Coordinates of C-alpha atoms in Angstrom, one line a residue:
X1 CA 144.6 122.9 72.7
X2 CA 148.4 123.2 72.9
X3 CA 150.7 122.1 70.2
X4 CA 154.5 122.0 70.3
X5 CA 156.9 122.4 67.4
X6 CA 160.6 122.1 67.0
X7 CA 162.4 125.0 65.2
X8 CA 166.0 125.4 64.1
X9 CA 167.9 128.6 64.1
X10 CA 166.6 130.2 67.3
X11 CA 169.6 131.2 69.4
X12 CA 168.5 134.2 71.5
X13 CA 165.7 136.1 73.0
X14 CA 165.4 138.3 69.9
X15 CA 164.8 135.2 67.8
X16 CA 162.2 134.0 70.2
X17 CA 160.4 137.4 70.1
X18 CA 160.5 137.3 66.3
X19 CA 158.8 133.9 66.2
X20 CA 156.3 134.8 68.8
X21 CA 155.3 138.0 66.9
X22 CA 155.1 136.2 63.6
X23 CA 152.7 133.6 65.1
X24 CA 150.6 136.3 66.9
X25 CA 150.3 138.3 63.7
X26 CA 148.3 135.4 62.3
X27 CA 146.2 134.9 65.4
X28 CA 146.4 137.6 68.0
X29 CA 144.9 135.6 70.8
X30 CA 147.4 132.7 70.5
X31 CA 149.5 132.0 73.6
X32 CA 153.1 131.3 72.6
X33 CA 155.8 129.8 74.9
X34 CA 159.3 129.3 73.7
X35 CA 162.1 127.3 75.2
X36 CA 165.4 128.2 73.6
X37 CA 167.3 125.3 75.3
X38 CA 165.1 122.7 73.5
X39 CA 164.3 124.8 70.4
X40 CA 160.6 124.1 71.2
X41 CA 157.7 126.4 70.6
X42 CA 154.4 125.6 72.3
X43 CA 151.3 127.4 71.0
X44 CA 147.9 127.4 72.6
X45 CA 144.9 128.6 70.6
X46 CA 147.1 129.1 67.6
X47 CA 146.7 128.8 63.8
X48 CA 147.0 125.4 62.1
X49 CA 150.3 123.6 61.5
X50 CA 150.7 124.8 57.9
X51 CA 150.4 128.4 59.0
X52 CA 152.9 127.9 61.8
X53 CA 155.3 126.3 59.3
X54 CA 155.0 129.2 56.9
X55 CA 155.3 132.1 59.3
X56 CA 158.3 130.4 61.0
X57 CA 160.0 130.0 57.7
X58 CA 159.1 133.5 56.6
X59 CA 160.6 134.8 59.9
X60 CA 163.9 133.3 58.9
X61 CA 163.9 130.1 61.0
X62 CA 163.5 126.5 60.0
X63 CA 160.3 124.6 60.9
X64 CA 161.3 121.1 61.9
X65 CA 157.8 119.7 62.5
X66 CA 155.7 118.9 65.5
X67 CA 157.7 118.2 68.7
X68 CA 157.8 114.6 69.9

């Protein structure tokens, strides 16, 4: 099941790669898609929301909750 999240602080492809790698480090088979223009991260087969929030914050970005 896919879930989407809004993040703050992502401004470039390097930021997107950092977030993707942080999520995949928790669950290697997660499929991560990032749209910088909307600051939205969509994760399929990923870890739970609390883990996403922690790894995003640990990577230096702000987790702003599930995307509407």
